[in-house]
Amino acid sequence: MRLLLRLLKWFVILGFVGALAGAAALGIAYWILAPRLPAVSSLKDVQMQEPLMVYSSDGKLIASFGETNRIPVTFQQIPPMLRDAFLAAEDADFYHHPGVDFVGTARAAFEVLIHGGHKVQGGSTITQQVARNFFLSPEKSYTRKIMEWFLAFRIEDELSKNDILTLYLNKIFLGHRAYGVAAAAQYYYGKTLDQLTLPECAMLGGLPQAPSAANPVTNLKRAMVRRDYVLRRMYDVGFIKRDQYEKALATPDDAFPHEPPIQVEAPYVAEMARLLAVQKLGNKALTDGYTIYTTINGHLQDAANAAVRSEMLSYSRRHGWFGP
Protein backbone atom coordinates (compact mmCIF):
# COMPACT_ATOMS: atom_id res chain seq x y z
CA MET A 1 0.00 0.00 0.00
CA ARG A 2 2.82 2.36 0.93
CA LEU A 3 4.52 1.58 -2.40
CA LEU A 4 1.33 2.43 -4.29
CA LEU A 5 1.05 5.75 -2.47
CA ARG A 6 4.65 6.59 -3.31
CA LEU A 7 4.08 5.71 -6.97
CA LEU A 8 0.92 7.81 -7.03
CA LYS A 9 2.82 10.71 -5.47
CA TRP A 10 5.52 10.48 -8.13
CA PHE A 11 2.93 10.29 -10.91
CA VAL A 12 1.31 13.48 -9.58
CA ILE A 13 4.68 15.22 -9.34
CA LEU A 14 5.68 14.10 -12.83
CA GLY A 15 2.32 15.20 -14.20
CA PHE A 16 2.68 18.61 -12.57
CA VAL A 17 6.25 19.00 -13.85
CA GLY A 18 5.15 17.87 -17.30
CA ALA A 19 2.33 20.42 -17.32
CA LEU A 20 4.74 23.18 -16.29
CA ALA A 21 7.22 22.11 -18.96
CA GLY A 22 4.46 22.05 -21.57
CA ALA A 23 3.26 25.50 -20.57
CA ALA A 24 6.82 26.83 -20.66
CA ALA A 25 7.38 25.27 -24.08
CA LEU A 26 4.20 26.86 -25.42
CA GLY A 27 5.24 30.22 -23.96
CA ILE A 28 8.63 30.04 -25.64
CA ALA A 29 7.01 28.92 -28.90
CA TYR A 30 4.61 31.87 -28.78
CA TRP A 31 7.47 34.29 -28.09
CA ILE A 32 9.33 32.92 -31.13
CA LEU A 33 6.37 32.59 -33.50
CA ALA A 34 4.23 35.61 -32.53
CA PRO A 35 6.08 38.04 -34.85
CA ARG A 36 5.36 35.70 -37.77
CA LEU A 37 1.63 35.42 -37.11
CA PRO A 38 -0.59 37.38 -39.55
CA ALA A 39 -3.23 39.84 -38.38
CA VAL A 40 -6.50 37.94 -38.11
CA SER A 41 -8.51 41.18 -38.19
CA SER A 42 -8.42 40.87 -41.99
CA LEU A 43 -11.04 38.12 -41.64
CA LYS A 44 -13.63 40.76 -40.76
CA ASP A 45 -13.62 42.01 -44.34
CA VAL A 46 -12.31 39.11 -46.38
CA GLN A 47 -12.59 38.94 -50.18
CA MET A 48 -13.00 35.36 -51.35
CA GLN A 49 -12.40 34.24 -54.90
CA GLU A 50 -15.51 34.32 -57.06
CA PRO A 51 -15.90 33.81 -60.82
CA LEU A 52 -16.56 36.51 -63.40
CA MET A 53 -20.23 36.37 -64.40
CA VAL A 54 -21.52 37.69 -67.73
CA TYR A 55 -25.23 38.43 -68.10
CA SER A 56 -27.59 39.70 -70.77
CA SER A 57 -29.27 43.08 -70.35
CA ASP A 58 -32.35 41.32 -68.96
CA GLY A 59 -30.36 39.42 -66.30
CA LYS A 60 -29.87 36.02 -67.95
CA LEU A 61 -26.57 34.19 -67.52
CA ILE A 62 -24.41 34.04 -70.64
CA ALA A 63 -21.18 32.64 -69.14
CA SER A 64 -18.99 32.35 -66.04
CA PHE A 65 -15.18 32.44 -66.05
CA GLY A 66 -12.73 31.42 -63.35
CA GLU A 67 -11.26 28.37 -61.67
CA THR A 68 -13.29 28.87 -58.50
CA ASN A 69 -17.03 28.34 -58.35
CA ARG A 70 -18.28 30.05 -55.21
CA ILE A 71 -21.61 31.57 -54.12
CA PRO A 72 -21.04 33.53 -50.86
CA VAL A 73 -23.82 33.26 -48.29
CA THR A 74 -24.52 34.76 -44.87
CA PHE A 75 -24.95 32.82 -41.64
CA GLN A 76 -28.72 33.29 -41.81
CA GLN A 77 -28.82 31.79 -45.32
CA ILE A 78 -27.23 28.54 -44.14
CA PRO A 79 -29.94 26.17 -42.81
CA PRO A 80 -29.37 24.91 -39.24
CA MET A 81 -29.56 21.32 -40.52
CA LEU A 82 -26.63 21.94 -42.87
CA ARG A 83 -24.60 23.66 -40.15
CA ASP A 84 -25.28 20.71 -37.85
CA ALA A 85 -24.06 18.25 -40.49
CA PHE A 86 -20.68 19.97 -40.72
CA LEU A 87 -20.42 20.40 -36.96
CA ALA A 88 -21.21 16.73 -36.36
CA ALA A 89 -18.62 15.65 -38.92
CA GLU A 90 -15.85 18.12 -38.15
CA ASP A 91 -16.23 19.71 -34.72
CA ALA A 92 -19.23 18.84 -32.54
CA ASP A 93 -17.88 20.93 -29.63
CA PHE A 94 -17.32 24.01 -31.80
CA TYR A 95 -19.56 26.27 -29.70
CA HIS A 96 -17.94 25.15 -26.43
CA HIS A 97 -14.15 25.23 -26.95
CA PRO A 98 -11.90 28.33 -27.16
CA GLY A 99 -10.60 27.55 -30.63
CA VAL A 100 -8.58 24.45 -29.80
CA ASP A 101 -10.14 21.22 -28.58
CA PHE A 102 -7.62 20.11 -25.97
CA VAL A 103 -9.28 16.71 -25.50
CA GLY A 104 -9.26 16.06 -29.25
CA THR A 105 -5.67 17.26 -29.52
CA ALA A 106 -4.57 14.99 -26.67
CA ARG A 107 -6.38 12.07 -28.29
CA ALA A 108 -4.68 12.76 -31.62
CA ALA A 109 -1.27 13.02 -29.90
CA PHE A 110 -1.90 9.73 -28.10
CA GLU A 111 -2.80 8.04 -31.39
CA VAL A 112 0.42 9.35 -32.95
CA LEU A 113 2.45 7.83 -30.10
CA ILE A 114 0.59 4.53 -30.23
CA HIS A 115 0.97 4.19 -33.99
CA GLY A 116 4.63 5.04 -34.18
CA GLY A 117 4.44 8.65 -35.33
CA HIS A 118 1.90 8.13 -38.10
CA LYS A 119 -1.08 10.44 -37.89
CA VAL A 120 -4.26 8.36 -37.86
CA GLN A 121 -6.75 10.86 -36.46
CA GLY A 122 -7.06 14.60 -36.65
CA GLY A 123 -7.58 17.06 -33.85
CA SER A 124 -8.22 20.27 -35.80
CA THR A 125 -11.26 22.32 -34.86
CA ILE A 126 -13.22 24.38 -37.36
CA THR A 127 -11.45 27.49 -36.04
CA GLN A 128 -8.08 25.85 -36.67
CA GLN A 129 -9.19 24.94 -40.18
CA VAL A 130 -10.14 28.58 -40.80
CA ALA A 131 -6.66 29.60 -39.60
CA ARG A 132 -5.06 27.05 -41.91
CA ASN A 133 -7.20 27.80 -44.97
CA PHE A 134 -6.80 31.58 -44.80
CA PHE A 135 -3.29 32.06 -43.44
CA LEU A 136 -1.09 28.96 -43.53
CA SER A 137 0.51 26.71 -46.12
CA PRO A 138 -0.63 23.09 -46.52
CA GLU A 139 2.70 21.72 -45.23
CA LYS A 140 2.44 19.27 -42.35
CA SER A 141 4.84 20.19 -39.57
CA TYR A 142 4.78 20.75 -35.82
CA THR A 143 5.64 24.42 -36.32
CA ARG A 144 2.65 24.97 -38.59
CA LYS A 145 0.41 23.11 -36.13
CA ILE A 146 1.51 25.33 -33.24
CA MET A 147 0.98 28.45 -35.36
CA GLU A 148 -2.47 27.07 -36.18
CA TRP A 149 -3.27 26.89 -32.44
CA PHE A 150 -2.13 30.43 -31.75
CA LEU A 151 -4.05 31.79 -34.74
CA ALA A 152 -7.16 29.90 -33.63
CA PHE A 153 -7.06 31.63 -30.23
CA ARG A 154 -6.65 35.02 -31.90
CA ILE A 155 -9.51 34.34 -34.32
CA GLU A 156 -11.81 33.42 -31.44
CA ASP A 157 -10.92 36.74 -29.78
CA GLU A 158 -11.71 38.73 -32.93
CA LEU A 159 -14.79 37.00 -34.34
CA SER A 160 -18.00 35.45 -33.08
CA LYS A 161 -18.55 31.72 -33.38
CA ASN A 162 -21.22 32.31 -36.04
CA ASP A 163 -18.84 34.46 -38.09
CA ILE A 164 -16.11 31.81 -37.89
CA LEU A 165 -18.51 29.08 -39.00
CA THR A 166 -19.74 31.26 -41.88
CA LEU A 167 -16.17 31.84 -43.08
CA TYR A 168 -15.49 28.12 -42.93
CA LEU A 169 -18.63 27.13 -44.85
CA ASN A 170 -17.93 29.71 -47.56
CA LYS A 171 -14.23 28.87 -47.91
CA ILE A 172 -13.93 25.08 -47.95
CA PHE A 173 -13.30 23.11 -51.13
CA LEU A 174 -16.00 20.49 -51.74
CA GLY A 175 -14.94 18.99 -55.06
CA HIS A 176 -15.42 19.76 -58.76
CA ARG A 177 -14.43 23.46 -58.51
CA ALA A 178 -17.13 23.99 -55.87
CA TYR A 179 -15.93 26.16 -53.00
CA GLY A 180 -18.36 26.72 -50.16
CA VAL A 181 -21.65 25.03 -49.37
CA ALA A 182 -23.84 27.07 -51.74
CA ALA A 183 -21.75 26.23 -54.81
CA ALA A 184 -21.60 22.57 -53.74
CA ALA A 185 -25.39 22.40 -53.30
CA GLN A 186 -25.83 23.87 -56.77
CA TYR A 187 -23.27 21.57 -58.41
CA TYR A 188 -24.28 18.24 -56.86
CA TYR A 189 -28.03 18.74 -56.49
CA GLY A 190 -28.99 21.79 -58.54
CA LYS A 191 -30.51 23.32 -55.40
CA THR A 192 -30.23 26.39 -53.23
CA LEU A 193 -29.31 25.78 -49.59
CA ASP A 194 -32.88 26.10 -48.31
CA GLN A 195 -33.97 23.27 -50.64
CA LEU A 196 -31.53 20.64 -49.31
CA THR A 197 -32.85 17.54 -47.56
CA LEU A 198 -31.27 15.95 -44.48
CA PRO A 199 -29.45 13.22 -46.47
CA GLU A 200 -28.10 15.86 -48.87
CA CYS A 201 -26.89 18.01 -45.97
CA ALA A 202 -25.11 14.98 -44.51
CA MET A 203 -23.52 14.22 -47.89
CA LEU A 204 -22.13 17.76 -48.14
CA GLY A 205 -21.03 17.62 -44.51
CA GLY A 206 -18.92 14.57 -45.24
CA LEU A 207 -17.07 16.04 -48.21
CA PRO A 208 -14.24 18.04 -46.51
CA GLN A 209 -12.32 14.85 -45.63
CA ALA A 210 -11.79 13.85 -49.29
CA PRO A 211 -13.63 16.27 -51.60
CA SER A 212 -12.02 15.09 -54.83
CA ALA A 213 -11.89 11.34 -54.22
CA ALA A 214 -15.03 10.70 -52.16
CA ASN A 215 -17.76 12.93 -53.57
CA PRO A 216 -21.01 11.42 -54.91
CA VAL A 217 -20.16 12.16 -58.55
CA THR A 218 -16.66 10.65 -58.53
CA ASN A 219 -17.17 7.76 -56.09
CA LEU A 220 -20.76 7.30 -54.92
CA LYS A 221 -20.07 4.18 -52.85
CA ARG A 222 -17.33 5.82 -50.82
CA ALA A 223 -19.35 9.04 -50.49
CA MET A 224 -22.36 7.10 -49.17
CA VAL A 225 -20.24 5.49 -46.47
CA ARG A 226 -19.11 8.94 -45.37
CA ARG A 227 -22.67 10.34 -45.58
CA ASP A 228 -23.99 7.56 -43.36
CA TYR A 229 -21.19 8.23 -40.86
CA VAL A 230 -22.22 11.91 -40.71
CA LEU A 231 -25.87 10.93 -40.18
CA ARG A 232 -24.80 8.67 -37.32
CA ARG A 233 -22.76 11.47 -35.79
CA MET A 234 -25.73 13.85 -36.09
CA TYR A 235 -27.88 11.33 -34.25
CA ASP A 236 -25.26 10.56 -31.60
CA VAL A 237 -24.73 14.22 -30.67
CA GLY A 238 -28.47 14.94 -30.62
CA PHE A 239 -28.89 17.02 -33.77
CA ILE A 240 -31.52 14.67 -35.24
CA LYS A 241 -34.02 12.16 -33.84
CA ARG A 242 -34.04 8.41 -34.35
CA ASP A 243 -36.82 8.42 -36.97
CA GLN A 244 -35.03 11.16 -38.96
CA TYR A 245 -31.80 9.18 -38.83
CA GLU A 246 -33.38 5.93 -40.01
CA LYS A 247 -35.35 7.60 -42.80
CA ALA A 248 -32.28 9.50 -44.06
CA LEU A 249 -30.14 6.36 -43.87
CA ALA A 250 -32.57 4.54 -46.18
CA THR A 251 -32.62 7.38 -48.74
CA PRO A 252 -30.55 6.87 -51.93
CA ASP A 253 -28.47 9.72 -53.29
CA ASP A 254 -29.23 11.27 -56.68
CA ALA A 255 -26.34 13.70 -57.09
CA PHE A 256 -25.09 14.46 -60.59
CA PRO A 257 -23.19 17.41 -62.11
CA HIS A 258 -25.16 20.64 -62.44
CA GLU A 259 -23.03 23.20 -64.22
CA PRO A 260 -24.04 26.89 -63.93
CA PRO A 261 -27.24 27.17 -66.00
CA ILE A 262 -26.34 29.06 -69.18
CA GLN A 263 -29.56 30.85 -70.15
CA VAL A 264 -28.45 32.69 -73.27
CA GLU A 265 -26.21 31.28 -76.01
CA ALA A 266 -23.82 34.10 -76.92
CA PRO A 267 -20.27 32.71 -76.50
CA TYR A 268 -18.59 35.32 -78.72
CA VAL A 269 -20.07 38.16 -76.67
CA ALA A 270 -19.05 36.41 -73.43
CA GLU A 271 -15.46 36.01 -74.63
CA MET A 272 -15.30 39.65 -75.71
CA ALA A 273 -16.53 40.70 -72.25
CA ARG A 274 -13.92 38.48 -70.58
CA LEU A 275 -11.07 39.89 -72.68
CA LEU A 276 -12.10 43.48 -71.95
CA ALA A 277 -12.36 42.74 -68.22
CA VAL A 278 -8.91 41.12 -68.10
CA GLN A 279 -7.40 44.02 -70.07
CA LYS A 280 -8.78 46.54 -67.58
CA LEU A 281 -8.48 44.60 -64.31
CA GLY A 282 -5.87 41.91 -64.90
CA ASN A 283 -6.36 38.46 -63.39
CA LYS A 284 -8.50 39.97 -60.62
CA ALA A 285 -11.30 40.06 -63.18
CA LEU A 286 -11.58 36.28 -62.88
CA THR A 287 -11.29 36.01 -59.08
CA ASP A 288 -12.94 39.02 -57.44
CA GLY A 289 -16.58 38.30 -58.25
CA TYR A 290 -17.14 40.91 -60.94
CA THR A 291 -20.43 40.93 -62.83
CA ILE A 292 -20.80 42.23 -66.39
CA TYR A 293 -24.14 43.11 -67.93
CA THR A 294 -23.97 43.26 -71.71
CA THR A 295 -26.31 45.03 -74.11
CA ILE A 296 -27.45 41.66 -75.46
CA ASN A 297 -31.15 41.04 -74.88
CA GLY A 298 -31.84 37.42 -74.00
CA HIS A 299 -35.11 37.08 -75.92
CA LEU A 300 -33.72 38.75 -79.04
CA GLN A 301 -30.54 36.66 -78.90
CA ASP A 302 -32.56 33.45 -78.62
CA ALA A 303 -34.65 34.53 -81.60
CA ALA A 304 -31.53 35.40 -83.60
CA ASN A 305 -29.92 32.04 -82.78
CA ALA A 306 -33.08 30.19 -83.80
CA ALA A 307 -33.30 32.15 -87.07
CA VAL A 308 -29.66 31.39 -87.93
CA ARG A 309 -30.13 27.67 -87.21
CA SER A 310 -33.29 27.56 -89.32
CA GLU A 311 -31.65 29.28 -92.28
CA MET A 312 -28.48 27.16 -92.08
CA LEU A 313 -30.54 23.97 -92.02
CA SER A 314 -32.54 25.22 -94.98
CA TYR A 315 -29.30 26.05 -96.81
CA SER A 316 -27.94 22.62 -95.90
CA ARG A 317 -30.93 20.87 -97.43
CA ARG A 318 -30.56 22.86 -100.65
CA HIS A 319 -26.76 22.73 -101.03
CA GLY A 320 -25.56 19.80 -98.95
CA TRP A 321 -23.79 21.82 -96.23
CA PHE A 322 -24.02 20.16 -92.81
CA GLY A 323 -22.04 22.62 -90.70
CA PRO A 324 -18.67 22.31 -88.98
GROMACS .gro file of N, CA and C in nm, residues 141 145 188 196 237 251 283 318:
model
   24
  141SER      N    1   0.369   2.011  -4.046
  141SER     CA    2   0.484   2.019  -3.957
  141SER      C    3   0.435   2.061  -3.819
  145LYS      N    4   0.150   2.349  -3.703
  145LYS     CA    5   0.041   2.311  -3.613
  145LYS      C    6   0.034   2.406  -3.494
  188TYR      N    7  -2.390   1.964  -5.704
  188TYR     CA    8  -2.428   1.824  -5.686
  188TYR      C    9  -2.578   1.800  -5.697
  196LEU      N   10  -3.223   2.190  -4.961
  196LEU     CA   11  -3.153   2.064  -4.931
  196LEU      C   12  -3.230   1.979  -4.830
  237VAL      N   13  -2.491   1.298  -3.143
  237VAL     CA   14  -2.473   1.422  -3.067
  237VAL      C   15  -2.605   1.495  -3.044
  251THR      N   16  -3.240   0.656  -4.755
  251THR     CA   17  -3.262   0.738  -4.874
  251THR      C   18  -3.143   0.727  -4.969
  283ASN      N   19  -0.580   3.974  -6.382
  283ASN     CA   20  -0.636   3.846  -6.339
  283ASN      C   21  -0.742   3.859  -6.231
  318ARG      N   22  -3.063   2.247  -9.924
  318ARG     CA   23  -3.056   2.286 -10.065
  318ARG      C   24  -2.918   2.259 -10.126
   0.00000   0.00000   0.00000
